[in-house]
């Protein structure tokens, strides 16, 4: 729900003796840059939308040139707004969605689109064109990589997308000199170095970081040959990465002269090894201390980082390896060095809410009210819910309205991209009141999905009772309270709400030498803010609706089984 984003005005009087760092974040719909001081205080923040193409159903494409141009605009803007001299910026870090970028040997874009336009050279993370290839990859044999992705490769990961490109766009497959995860493309564009991130390769490319740590190859030759990508093996993995390094390490010689000119910075400025956007949010807040010294690795067992945006990610870290069926990982050192990461997620959260509220018979009435009151559409709906509830608990408004939120499949823990959304309880009306109730039921359904993820994580050895939250959706008070009530967990919001770009800035701080490790930057640059606790009268109500949440899924499975008998 990026519409809840906050804009900051820069401060023109700054301490020239202090070091400053820039975090750059590329989400699904926009690029952002944030300038921070060495304590983690945000001085200036600027965003710019980026373009997407949808040439066919399930296809979502973007342009690396468009994204880089947006980044340059944002970086120059935060420098101008803050008054910070470029030479005072000692490091920058990049995070981005785990989208697939194709470029040729000269660094020019190569089309990933059936339209054939080279500008469309990114397969976005949410692109589901490779569903058949995903099924093939998951049936290729018994390989260790499956043990470290929750049991199944997802269509959001890169192996199925690579196989699709090889099969359907063979000319692009041959022309492409480098396949990048988008965060790694950004450090390449900034420095010219081909370094890949341990985060991206481990989480999305089936690289086994723990095998590399033990002195073996992180790439698994037999797996790639079995999924018909053996040419990558024969090339020595040259096109997908031979230099794979931990997040925050310095990349190359820092900013190239060309990139520095485009960004408005100084050549040689330190650039940290990149990170996936949700994982940047994780390091930007999961280590924030409620007491002196910060959390120990063991104490993280009770803390989940919830990063809410177009989709949602649920990040937990442990010193122990904990395989969880349907939950990605365990990934070694993929977010916090030395710790194992488990990553749950929901494929559509902010995107689902937007789909519901902007495709309804009362959408125009909502937008009209938004314009007239000069508030966001979400605030219009939140006010309408408060009006409808009156003295009654707000959550009780959805007693007869239930949503199954799998409109874009289920990432965790069912790990089934073919699931669909369902709504029970509609009437033959489409008023603003109807829309507000459906909006609330959708938010509740998303929160039930989070509860489901937490339950399976706790069954593996975690003791999660605290959610640390950031992202667009987590700026919505209804979204937050419903998550607290439904999960029965305490929610902590970071003092700095823009935790994702803070996480990226931390990587720049580590690369510059201002902090010796990611862990020390986490402890020094993030602090807790507001705490939200569950409403005491909500538990029994949501326990009943949670049963219906699971029943909707079981009914969907029953419908599918019934229709398999059809000969049509």
XYZ file of C-alpha atoms in Angstrom:
568
model
C 0.000 0.000 0.000
C 2.533 2.523 -1.174
C -0.064 5.305 -0.959
C 0.736 5.511 2.756
C 4.322 6.567 2.008
C 5.716 9.502 3.924
C 7.609 12.410 2.360
C 10.384 14.187 4.213
C 11.731 17.691 3.806
C 15.488 17.986 3.907
C 17.481 19.937 6.481
C 19.832 22.449 4.890
C 22.077 22.954 7.936
C 24.079 19.817 8.509
C 27.104 18.705 10.470
C 29.988 18.599 7.988
C 32.005 16.451 10.413
C 29.417 13.648 10.258
C 29.321 10.834 7.708
C 26.210 10.296 5.622
C 24.884 7.300 3.707
C 22.333 6.761 0.959
C 19.984 3.812 0.746
C 18.369 3.083 -2.613
C 15.271 0.886 -2.803
C 13.502 -0.356 -5.931
C 10.068 -1.748 -5.200
C 7.470 -3.058 -7.602
C 6.026 0.350 -8.429
C 8.662 2.924 -7.529
C 12.301 3.670 -6.837
C 13.341 5.572 -3.727
C 16.464 7.105 -2.273
C 16.952 8.069 1.348
C 19.831 9.991 2.893
C 20.738 9.097 6.487
C 23.217 10.324 9.013
C 25.472 7.922 10.886
C 22.892 7.428 13.664
C 20.255 6.211 11.201
C 18.253 9.443 11.115
C 16.544 10.075 7.761
C 17.287 13.555 6.442
C 15.741 13.378 2.996
C 13.636 10.865 1.085
C 12.507 10.992 -2.534
C 10.587 8.527 -4.702
C 9.684 8.194 -8.359
C 7.350 5.739 -10.058
C 8.708 3.145 -12.469
C 6.994 1.690 -15.510
C 5.647 -1.853 -15.935
C 4.348 -3.705 -18.990
C 1.861 -6.597 -18.970
C 1.934 -7.921 -22.553
C 0.034 -11.107 -21.701
C -1.787 -12.585 -18.700
C 0.735 -13.538 -15.956
C 3.491 -11.476 -17.663
C 4.954 -8.459 -15.821
C 7.987 -6.682 -17.273
C 10.086 -3.621 -16.484
C 13.066 -1.716 -17.889
C 16.499 -1.489 -16.292
C 17.106 1.844 -18.050
C 13.858 3.269 -16.708
C 14.723 2.088 -13.190
C 18.257 3.468 -13.296
C 16.952 6.811 -14.521
C 14.479 6.928 -11.629
C 17.267 6.142 -9.158
C 19.440 8.943 -10.491
C 16.566 11.416 -10.212
C 15.880 10.359 -6.621
C 19.518 10.502 -5.539
C 20.053 13.970 -6.957
C 16.819 15.094 -5.288
C 17.832 13.962 -1.787
C 21.184 15.696 -2.136
C 19.518 18.912 -3.274
C 16.804 18.756 -0.605
C 19.230 18.059 2.234
C 22.052 20.363 1.231
C 24.531 17.565 1.976
C 27.732 17.903 -0.033
C 28.406 14.835 -2.231
C 31.808 14.308 -0.619
C 30.080 13.870 2.762
C 28.265 10.783 1.438
C 30.637 7.952 2.335
C 28.656 4.957 1.129
C 25.495 3.753 -0.528
C 23.616 0.498 -0.638
C 21.030 -0.936 -3.005
C 18.027 -3.137 -2.473
C 15.413 -4.183 -5.016
C 12.776 -6.737 -5.821
C 14.106 -10.157 -6.821
C 13.372 -9.577 -10.511
C 15.423 -11.039 -13.381
C 17.480 -8.652 -15.558
C 18.958 -9.501 -18.986
C 21.901 -7.545 -20.448
C 24.398 -8.175 -23.249
C 28.206 -8.059 -23.130
C 28.197 -4.253 -23.530
C 25.737 -3.794 -20.689
C 22.787 -3.058 -22.962
C 19.322 -4.462 -22.274
C 18.168 -7.686 -23.933
C 14.443 -8.257 -24.334
C 12.660 -10.587 -21.938
C 9.364 -9.914 -23.673
C 7.387 -11.711 -26.375
C 6.932 -8.195 -27.796
C 10.648 -8.170 -28.659
C 11.380 -4.701 -27.250
C 14.849 -4.634 -25.695
C 13.705 -1.929 -23.292
C 11.526 -4.577 -21.597
C 14.467 -6.555 -20.222
C 13.239 -7.390 -16.704
C 11.007 -10.289 -15.702
C 9.390 -8.927 -12.526
C 9.331 -11.119 -9.419
C 5.525 -11.476 -9.581
C 5.551 -12.595 -13.230
C 4.016 -16.088 -13.381
C 4.743 -16.935 -17.032
C 6.865 -19.915 -15.968
C 4.225 -21.987 -14.146
C 4.771 -25.031 -16.389
C 8.531 -24.698 -16.042
C 8.096 -24.476 -12.262
C 6.230 -27.792 -12.262
C 8.982 -29.348 -14.381
C 11.736 -28.038 -12.092
C 9.956 -29.374 -9.014
C 9.693 -32.832 -10.581
C 13.274 -33.015 -11.847
C 14.586 -35.317 -9.127
C 15.803 -35.486 -5.547
C 18.332 -32.689 -5.090
C 19.577 -30.868 -1.968
C 18.382 -27.504 -3.278
C 14.758 -28.435 -2.513
C 15.622 -28.833 1.176
C 16.522 -25.137 1.316
C 13.488 -23.615 -0.395
C 10.778 -25.048 1.844
C 10.470 -28.155 -0.329
C 9.408 -26.477 -3.599
C 10.838 -24.042 -6.107
C 8.517 -21.047 -6.564
C 7.670 -19.372 -9.885
C 8.972 -16.211 -8.217
C 12.474 -17.743 -8.232
C 14.884 -17.522 -11.126
C 15.433 -21.125 -12.266
C 11.944 -21.502 -13.835
C 12.202 -18.057 -15.417
C 15.592 -18.923 -16.939
C 14.186 -22.149 -18.341
C 11.219 -20.267 -19.829
C 13.552 -17.802 -21.541
C 15.704 -20.588 -22.940
C 12.651 -22.384 -24.352
C 10.563 -19.453 -25.564
C 13.068 -16.668 -26.342
C 16.161 -18.563 -27.561
C 17.612 -15.496 -29.280
C 17.497 -13.524 -26.023
C 18.966 -16.529 -24.211
C 21.941 -16.518 -26.572
C 22.388 -12.733 -26.608
C 22.372 -12.388 -22.818
C 25.872 -12.145 -21.388
C 24.740 -11.651 -17.790
C 21.582 -12.649 -15.948
C 21.268 -10.493 -12.836
C 18.943 -10.337 -9.908
C 17.812 -6.709 -9.949
C 19.688 -5.729 -6.732
C 22.920 -7.082 -8.244
C 22.281 -5.337 -11.556
C 22.165 -2.052 -9.638
C 25.594 -2.578 -8.044
C 26.912 -3.606 -11.480
C 25.501 -0.426 -12.989
C 27.018 1.614 -10.159
C 30.493 0.043 -10.188
C 30.959 -2.089 -13.303
C 31.719 -5.108 -11.089
C 29.956 -8.444 -11.689
C 29.674 -9.234 -7.971
C 26.534 -11.083 -6.911
C 24.936 -10.933 -3.487
C 24.823 -13.915 -1.159
C 21.262 -12.819 -0.406
C 19.982 -12.899 -3.979
C 21.785 -16.007 -5.134
C 20.889 -18.019 -2.039
C 17.244 -16.991 -1.831
C 16.317 -16.922 -5.524
C 18.947 -18.789 -7.566
C 19.385 -22.050 -5.531
C 22.945 -21.185 -4.470
C 23.777 -23.105 -1.282
C 25.727 -20.635 0.838
C 26.405 -23.159 3.605
C 28.103 -25.468 1.071
C 30.265 -22.578 -0.115
C 31.098 -21.773 3.519
C 32.321 -25.351 3.913
C 34.628 -25.004 0.911
C 32.416 -26.682 -1.682
C 30.691 -25.181 -4.685
C 27.509 -23.339 -3.855
C 26.133 -24.124 -7.310
C 24.786 -27.639 -7.800
C 25.795 -28.986 -11.215
C 23.501 -32.023 -11.184
C 20.455 -29.882 -10.407
C 21.059 -27.467 -13.273
C 21.668 -30.302 -15.711
C 18.481 -32.053 -14.594
C 16.375 -28.933 -15.234
C 17.853 -28.528 -18.740
C 20.093 -25.585 -17.859
C 23.337 -27.521 -18.186
C 24.823 -24.881 -20.479
C 25.143 -22.654 -17.398
C 27.250 -25.387 -15.798
C 29.367 -25.811 -18.934
C 30.045 -22.057 -18.922
C 31.246 -22.229 -15.324
C 28.218 -20.202 -14.179
C 29.776 -17.171 -15.843
C 26.386 -15.682 -16.763
C 24.785 -16.059 -13.327
C 27.698 -15.366 -10.993
C 31.161 -16.554 -10.053
C 31.955 -13.868 -7.454
C 29.338 -14.165 -4.714
C 29.899 -12.128 -1.571
C 28.151 -11.249 1.710
C 25.933 -8.184 1.924
C 27.653 -4.956 2.866
C 31.110 -5.871 1.620
C 32.589 -3.220 -0.656
C 31.941 -3.816 -4.372
C 34.809 -3.160 -6.785
C 36.443 0.228 -6.493
C 33.228 1.967 -5.525
C 31.195 4.225 -7.809
C 32.489 4.436 -11.357
C 33.057 7.878 -12.820
C 30.064 7.487 -15.150
C 27.680 6.333 -12.412
C 28.913 9.003 -10.000
C 28.156 11.696 -12.573
C 24.644 10.315 -13.140
C 23.919 10.051 -9.425
C 25.493 13.367 -8.441
C 28.048 11.695 -6.177
C 31.818 11.325 -6.003
C 33.694 8.608 -7.958
C 34.981 5.911 -5.624
C 32.173 6.327 -3.073
C 31.805 2.947 -1.351
C 29.030 0.664 -2.621
C 27.900 -2.284 -0.524
C 26.986 -5.721 -1.850
C 23.233 -5.549 -2.410
C 20.201 -7.165 -0.797
C 16.605 -8.049 -1.713
C 14.144 -5.324 -0.693
C 12.298 -7.293 1.987
C 15.598 -8.426 3.477
C 16.738 -4.809 3.635
C 13.659 -4.144 5.752
C 14.664 -7.088 7.910
C 18.108 -5.743 8.728
C 16.668 -2.244 9.022
C 14.557 -3.186 12.023
C 14.847 -6.766 13.329
C 17.970 -5.885 15.289
C 16.571 -2.756 16.945
C 17.147 -2.857 20.676
C 14.564 -2.461 23.420
C 17.410 -2.554 25.949
C 21.108 -1.814 25.913
C 23.145 -4.160 23.759
C 20.433 -5.235 21.325
C 19.025 -8.726 20.795
C 21.259 -11.787 20.801
C 20.880 -14.378 18.011
C 19.020 -16.631 20.446
C 16.583 -13.897 21.487
C 15.562 -13.413 17.848
C 13.555 -16.636 18.184
C 10.566 -14.574 19.363
C 10.829 -11.818 16.729
C 9.456 -11.815 13.168
C 10.110 -9.016 10.685
C 6.945 -8.270 8.693
C 7.639 -6.211 5.586
C 4.356 -5.241 3.961
C 4.019 -3.791 0.481
C 2.729 -5.100 -2.843
C 3.409 -8.494 -1.308
C 4.441 -9.290 2.265
C 7.507 -11.061 3.597
C 7.864 -12.690 7.009
C 11.522 -12.974 8.039
C 12.891 -14.894 11.010
C 16.519 -15.632 11.898
C 18.087 -18.341 14.001
C 21.529 -19.755 14.793
C 19.966 -23.147 14.032
C 18.995 -24.661 10.692
C 15.204 -25.096 10.707
C 13.592 -26.604 7.606
C 9.890 -25.680 7.384
C 7.654 -27.129 4.706
C 6.213 -24.380 2.518
C 8.474 -21.681 3.999
C 11.517 -20.587 2.000
C 14.882 -21.512 3.433
C 16.610 -22.219 5.647
C 19.043 -19.884 3.918
C 22.485 -19.480 5.467
C 23.744 -15.890 5.908
C 21.148 -14.609 3.449
C 20.044 -11.712 5.665
C 22.125 -11.611 8.860
C 25.653 -13.038 8.418
C 26.141 -16.295 10.298
C 22.437 -16.878 10.965
C 19.898 -19.043 9.148
C 16.952 -17.248 7.563
C 13.444 -18.626 7.145
C 11.254 -16.553 4.871
C 7.505 -16.812 4.690
C 5.462 -14.620 2.453
C 2.189 -13.680 0.830
C 2.251 -13.067 -2.919
C -0.387 -10.327 -2.861
C -1.158 -8.100 0.121
C -1.039 -4.404 -0.780
C -1.721 -5.479 -4.366
C -4.736 -7.484 -3.194
C -6.202 -4.626 -1.161
C -5.738 -2.307 -4.126
C -7.353 -4.834 -6.459
C -10.381 -5.047 -4.169
C -10.925 -1.342 -3.568
C -10.108 -0.021 -7.042
C -12.272 -2.557 -8.890
C -15.586 -2.193 -7.062
C -18.909 -0.575 -7.824
C -18.205 2.031 -5.146
C -14.668 2.852 -6.265
C -15.706 6.185 -7.790
C -17.601 7.156 -4.636
C -14.489 6.347 -2.581
C -12.229 8.390 -4.853
C -14.658 11.314 -4.857
C -14.722 11.310 -1.041
C -10.918 11.096 -1.033
C -10.575 14.156 -3.261
C -13.137 16.195 -1.373
C -11.610 15.506 2.040
C -7.995 15.565 0.771
C -7.244 12.217 2.394
C -6.184 8.854 0.978
C -8.779 6.305 -0.190
C -7.680 4.076 2.697
C -8.451 6.806 5.200
C -11.887 7.208 3.598
C -12.555 3.509 4.167
C -11.099 3.542 7.685
C -13.401 6.425 8.614
C -16.381 4.634 7.099
C -15.570 1.513 9.153
C -15.390 3.550 12.362
C -18.761 5.090 11.495
C -20.304 1.672 10.800
C -18.917 0.140 13.987
C -20.073 2.879 16.303
C -19.658 1.536 19.822
C -19.178 -2.069 18.642
C -15.720 -3.591 17.998
C -14.630 -2.779 14.468
C -13.526 -6.348 13.776
C -17.068 -7.654 14.304
C -18.342 -5.936 11.143
C -17.227 -8.912 9.027
C -19.171 -11.622 10.842
C -20.903 -12.693 7.609
C -18.180 -11.736 5.115
C -15.176 -13.991 4.494
C -12.245 -13.788 2.055
C -9.713 -16.371 0.893
C -6.745 -14.139 -0.076
C -5.012 -16.416 -2.604
C -5.781 -14.226 -5.642
C -2.158 -14.638 -6.838
C -1.630 -18.110 -5.400
C -0.114 -18.894 -2.014
C 3.589 -18.454 -1.323
C 3.619 -19.774 2.265
C 2.954 -22.174 3.803
C 0.793 -23.929 1.199
C 3.374 -23.168 -1.549
C 0.798 -23.436 -4.323
C 0.862 -20.721 -7.014
C -2.294 -22.134 -8.613
C -4.656 -21.290 -5.747
C -7.250 -18.570 -6.315
C -9.177 -16.015 -4.284
C -12.674 -16.533 -2.896
C -15.298 -14.270 -1.280
C -18.314 -15.467 0.707
C -21.067 -13.133 1.871
C -21.727 -10.695 -0.998
C -25.026 -8.864 -1.469
C -26.766 -7.385 -4.495
C -25.449 -3.917 -3.686
C -22.244 -1.958 -4.212
C -22.289 0.984 -1.825
C -19.381 2.659 -0.112
C -20.409 0.758 3.024
C -20.154 -2.535 1.113
C -16.701 -1.586 -0.121
C -15.499 -0.667 3.373
C -16.636 -4.025 4.745
C -14.976 -5.953 1.924
C -11.784 -3.933 2.469
C -11.798 -4.895 6.154
C -12.495 -8.568 5.401
C -9.599 -8.575 2.934
C -7.190 -7.102 5.474
C -8.345 -9.693 7.990
C -7.785 -12.490 5.452
C -4.214 -11.256 4.910
C -3.677 -11.270 8.677
C -5.044 -14.825 8.934
C -2.415 -15.769 6.354
C 0.251 -14.209 8.576
C -1.102 -16.165 11.562
C -0.866 -19.374 9.524
C 2.781 -18.645 8.672
C 3.612 -17.871 12.309
C 2.022 -21.116 13.473
C 4.107 -23.305 11.161
C 7.252 -21.378 12.101
C 6.560 -21.900 15.798
C 6.056 -25.607 15.187
C 9.663 -25.745 13.965
C 11.172 -24.263 17.131
C 10.527 -20.533 16.998
C 8.589 -18.823 19.803
C 7.244 -15.862 17.873
C 5.224 -13.377 19.896
C 6.518 -10.076 18.479
C 6.222 -8.650 14.975
C 8.509 -5.799 13.944
C 6.786 -4.113 11.015
C 7.575 -1.778 8.145
C 6.398 -1.092 4.610
C 3.465 0.680 3.022
C 0.716 -1.498 4.499
C 2.100 -1.117 7.994
C 1.379 2.616 7.916
C -2.329 1.792 7.947
C -3.712 1.629 11.524
C -6.481 -0.821 10.563
C -3.965 -3.155 8.925
C -1.773 -3.022 12.030
C -4.484 -3.538 14.652
C -6.050 -6.422 12.746
C -2.645 -8.125 12.561
C -2.114 -7.681 16.285
C -5.582 -9.003 17.105
C -5.482 -11.953 14.710
C -1.930 -13.132 15.455
C -2.189 -12.248 19.177
C 1.312 -10.836 18.843
C 2.731 -7.538 19.978
C 3.681 -5.247 17.066
C 6.700 -2.931 17.227
C 7.116 -0.173 14.674
C 10.637 1.135 14.162
C 11.386 4.706 15.125
C 12.426 5.195 11.502
C 9.424 4.031 9.446
C 11.440 3.836 6.224
C 13.256 0.740 7.467
C 13.843 -0.707 3.989
C 15.949 2.184 2.704
C 17.596 2.370 6.145
C 18.652 -1.267 5.705
C 20.219 -0.388 2.361
C 21.972 2.623 3.865
C 23.404 0.295 6.529
C 25.067 -1.703 3.737
C 26.675 1.494 2.485
C 27.848 2.271 6.017
C 29.439 -1.171 6.328
C 31.073 -0.908 2.895
C 32.572 2.456 3.834
C 34.106 1.083 7.038
C 31.920 3.198 9.308
C 30.648 -0.058 10.841
C 32.653 -3.259 10.971
C 29.696 -5.561 10.342
C 26.041 -5.653 9.366
C 25.198 -6.610 12.953
C 26.938 -3.558 14.398
C 25.180 -1.282 11.913
C 21.832 -2.862 12.823
C 22.397 -2.194 16.503
C 23.673 1.362 16.048
C 21.300 2.701 13.398
C 17.823 1.383 14.320
C 15.571 1.953 17.339
C 12.036 0.905 18.332
C 9.088 3.258 18.168
C 5.370 2.679 18.710
C 4.099 -0.592 20.210
C 0.665 -2.024 19.329
C -0.931 -4.754 21.431
C -3.948 -7.004 20.711
C -7.407 -5.817 21.726
C -8.463 -8.053 24.633
C -11.954 -8.775 23.238
C -10.835 -9.871 19.776
C -9.335 -13.332 20.294
C -12.441 -15.540 20.370
C -14.006 -13.791 17.357
C -10.915 -14.252 15.236
C -10.459 -17.847 16.342
C -13.846 -18.584 14.748
C -13.090 -16.664 11.562
C -9.689 -18.363 11.342
C -11.487 -21.717 11.135
C -13.478 -20.350 8.179
C -10.226 -19.100 6.596
C -8.971 -22.694 6.497
C -12.373 -24.028 5.462
C -12.399 -21.775 2.393
C -9.138 -23.386 1.276
C -10.466 -26.891 1.885
C -13.646 -26.052 -0.038
C -11.549 -24.781 -2.947
C -9.635 -28.053 -3.015
C -12.918 -29.959 -2.955
C -14.285 -27.915 -5.859
C -11.156 -28.662 -7.887
C -11.375 -32.380 -7.137
C -15.054 -32.428 -8.152
C -14.376 -30.721 -11.455
C -11.530 -33.070 -12.340
C -14.256 -35.563 -13.241
C -15.499 -33.241 -15.990
C -14.782 -34.329 -19.582
C -15.308 -30.815 -20.940
